[in-house]
C-alpha positions as a LaTeX table, in Angstrom:
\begin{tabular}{lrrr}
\hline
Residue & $x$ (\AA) & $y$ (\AA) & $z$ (\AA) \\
\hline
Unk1 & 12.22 & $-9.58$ & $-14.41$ \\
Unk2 & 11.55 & $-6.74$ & $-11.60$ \\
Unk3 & 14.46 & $-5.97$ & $-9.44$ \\
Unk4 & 14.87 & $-7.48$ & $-6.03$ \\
Unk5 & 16.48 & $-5.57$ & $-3.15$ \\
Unk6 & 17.81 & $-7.13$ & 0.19 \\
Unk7 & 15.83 & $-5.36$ & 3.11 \\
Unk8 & 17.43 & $-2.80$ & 5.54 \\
Unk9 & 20.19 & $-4.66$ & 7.48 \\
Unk10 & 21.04 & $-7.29$ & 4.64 \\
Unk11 & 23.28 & $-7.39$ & 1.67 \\
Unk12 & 23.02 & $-9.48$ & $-1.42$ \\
Unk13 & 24.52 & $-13.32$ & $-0.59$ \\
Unk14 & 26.62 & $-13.01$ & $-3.68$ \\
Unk15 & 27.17 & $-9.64$ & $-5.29$ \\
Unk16 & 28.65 & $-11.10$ & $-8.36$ \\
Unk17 & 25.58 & $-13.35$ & $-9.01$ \\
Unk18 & 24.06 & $-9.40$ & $-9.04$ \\
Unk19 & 26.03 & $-7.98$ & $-11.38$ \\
Unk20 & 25.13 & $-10.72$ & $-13.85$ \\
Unk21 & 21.45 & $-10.15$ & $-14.77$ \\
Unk22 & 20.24 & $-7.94$ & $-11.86$ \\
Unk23 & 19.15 & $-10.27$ & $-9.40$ \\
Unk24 & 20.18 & $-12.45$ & $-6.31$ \\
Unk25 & 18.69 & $-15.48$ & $-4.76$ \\
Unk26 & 19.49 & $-14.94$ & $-1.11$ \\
Unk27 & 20.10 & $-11.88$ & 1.60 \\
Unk28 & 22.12 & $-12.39$ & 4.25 \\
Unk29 & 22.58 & $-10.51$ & 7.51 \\
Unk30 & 25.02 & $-7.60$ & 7.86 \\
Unk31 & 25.45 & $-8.24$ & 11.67 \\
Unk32 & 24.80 & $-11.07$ & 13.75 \\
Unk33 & 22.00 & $-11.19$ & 16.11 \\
Unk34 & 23.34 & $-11.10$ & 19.71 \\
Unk35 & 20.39 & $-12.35$ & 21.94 \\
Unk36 & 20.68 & $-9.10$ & 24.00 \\
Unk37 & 19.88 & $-5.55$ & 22.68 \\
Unk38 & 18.77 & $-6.24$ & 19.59 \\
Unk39 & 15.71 & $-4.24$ & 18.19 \\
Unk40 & 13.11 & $-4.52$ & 15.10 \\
Unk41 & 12.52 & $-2.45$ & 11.98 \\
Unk42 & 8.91 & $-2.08$ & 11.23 \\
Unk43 & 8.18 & $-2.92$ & 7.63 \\
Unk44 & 4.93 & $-1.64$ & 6.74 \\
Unk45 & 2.91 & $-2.95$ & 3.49 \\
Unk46 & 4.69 & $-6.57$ & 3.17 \\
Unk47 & 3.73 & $-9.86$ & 1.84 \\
Unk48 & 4.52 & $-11.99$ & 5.09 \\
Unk49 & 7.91 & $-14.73$ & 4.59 \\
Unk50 & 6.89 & $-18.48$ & 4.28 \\
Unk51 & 5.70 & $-19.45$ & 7.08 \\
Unk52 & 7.20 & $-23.10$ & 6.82 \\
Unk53 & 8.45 & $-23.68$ & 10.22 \\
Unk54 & 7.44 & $-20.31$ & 12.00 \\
Unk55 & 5.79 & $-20.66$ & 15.35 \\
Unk56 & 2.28 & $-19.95$ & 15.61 \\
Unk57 & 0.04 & $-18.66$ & 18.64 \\
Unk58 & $-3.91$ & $-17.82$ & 17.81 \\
Unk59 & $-4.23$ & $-16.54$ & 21.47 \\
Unk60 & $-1.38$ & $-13.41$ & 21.95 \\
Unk61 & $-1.49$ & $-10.03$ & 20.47 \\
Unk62 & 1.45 & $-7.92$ & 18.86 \\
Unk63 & 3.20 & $-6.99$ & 22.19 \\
Unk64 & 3.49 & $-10.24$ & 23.50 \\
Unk65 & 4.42 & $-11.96$ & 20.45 \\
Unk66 & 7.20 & $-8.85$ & 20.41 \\
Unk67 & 8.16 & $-10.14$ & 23.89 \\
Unk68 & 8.39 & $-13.85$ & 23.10 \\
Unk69 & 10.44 & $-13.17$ & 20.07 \\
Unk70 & 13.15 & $-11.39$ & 22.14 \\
Unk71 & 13.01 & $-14.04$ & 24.87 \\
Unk72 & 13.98 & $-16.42$ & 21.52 \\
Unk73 & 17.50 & $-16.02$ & 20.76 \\
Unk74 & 16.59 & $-17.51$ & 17.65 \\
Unk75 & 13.82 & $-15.22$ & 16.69 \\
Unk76 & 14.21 & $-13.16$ & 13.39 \\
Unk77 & 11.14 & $-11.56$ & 12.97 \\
Unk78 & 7.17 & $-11.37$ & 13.89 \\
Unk79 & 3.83 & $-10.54$ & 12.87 \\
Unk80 & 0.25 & $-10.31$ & 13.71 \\
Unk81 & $-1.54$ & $-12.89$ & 12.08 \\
Unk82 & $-4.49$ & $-11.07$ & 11.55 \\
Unk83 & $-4.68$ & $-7.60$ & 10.95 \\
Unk84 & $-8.47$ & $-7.04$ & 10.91 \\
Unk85 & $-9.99$ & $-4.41$ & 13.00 \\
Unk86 & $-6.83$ & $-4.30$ & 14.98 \\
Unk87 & $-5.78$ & $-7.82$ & 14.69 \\
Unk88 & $-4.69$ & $-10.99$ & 17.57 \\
Unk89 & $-2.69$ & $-13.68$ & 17.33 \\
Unk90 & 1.34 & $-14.15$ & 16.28 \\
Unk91 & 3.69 & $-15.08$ & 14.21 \\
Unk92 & 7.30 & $-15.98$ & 14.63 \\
Unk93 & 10.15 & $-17.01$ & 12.80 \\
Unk94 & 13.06 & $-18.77$ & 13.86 \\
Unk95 & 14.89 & $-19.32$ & 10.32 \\
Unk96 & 15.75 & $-17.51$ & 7.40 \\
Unk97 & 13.00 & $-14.47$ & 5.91 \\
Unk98 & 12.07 & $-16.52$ & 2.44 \\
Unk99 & 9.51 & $-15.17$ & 0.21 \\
Unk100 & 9.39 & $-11.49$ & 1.21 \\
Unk101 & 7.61 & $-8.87$ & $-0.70$ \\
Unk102 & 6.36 & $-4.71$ & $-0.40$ \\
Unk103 & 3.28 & $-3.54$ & $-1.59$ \\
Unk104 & 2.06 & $-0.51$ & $-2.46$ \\
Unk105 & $-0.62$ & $-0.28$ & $-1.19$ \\
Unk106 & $-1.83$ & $-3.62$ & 0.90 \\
Unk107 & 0.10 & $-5.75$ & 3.02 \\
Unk108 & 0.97 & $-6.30$ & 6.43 \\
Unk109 & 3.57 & $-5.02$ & 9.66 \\
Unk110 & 6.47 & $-7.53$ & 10.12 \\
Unk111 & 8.88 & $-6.56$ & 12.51 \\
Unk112 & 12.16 & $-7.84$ & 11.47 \\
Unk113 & 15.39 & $-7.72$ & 14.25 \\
\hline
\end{tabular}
């Protein structure tokens, strides 16, 4: 089974579940998001989280997508939806990051506060 790792700003949900065969089932969030000041770590080469639930806008690019996900207190991350020859169109979730995966060498930006 490969090993999973929580991404930067998470810890495992229960560390002894870890210790038992080397894996976890959930991250959660060192620090709570505050609605004000928070920023986003760029995580290149990832397999998008399921988007069941995320909000969904064909029209926007990746800066205004940035800006309606900090207007949305409940915003934890975002994405282009499609990255081709510079990409449109944005993703944003609202819920928990399910699903999440690096490549090595494909994959997409998701901005993660």
């Amino acid at each position: 089974m490969p090993r999973c790792n929580c991404i930067k700003g998470f810890v495992p949900g229960n560390p002894q579940e870890r210790s038992l065969n080397n894996s976890f089932t959930e991250c959660l969030r060192k620090t709570q998001l505050s609605c004000s000041g928070d920023g986003f770590s760029l995580m290149r080469k990832m397999k998008l989280p399921a988007t069941t639930g995320a909000i969904v806008d064909k029209r926007i690019g990746v800066k205004e997508c940035e800006e309606k996900c900090i207007n949305n207190c409940n915003c934890t991350a975002f994405a282009n939806t499609n990255i081709q020859d510079g990409g449109s169109g944005c993703v944003i979730w609202t819920s928990e990051l399910t699903d999440i995966r690096s490549y090595a060498d494909a994959g997409q930006d998701l901005y993660v506060r």
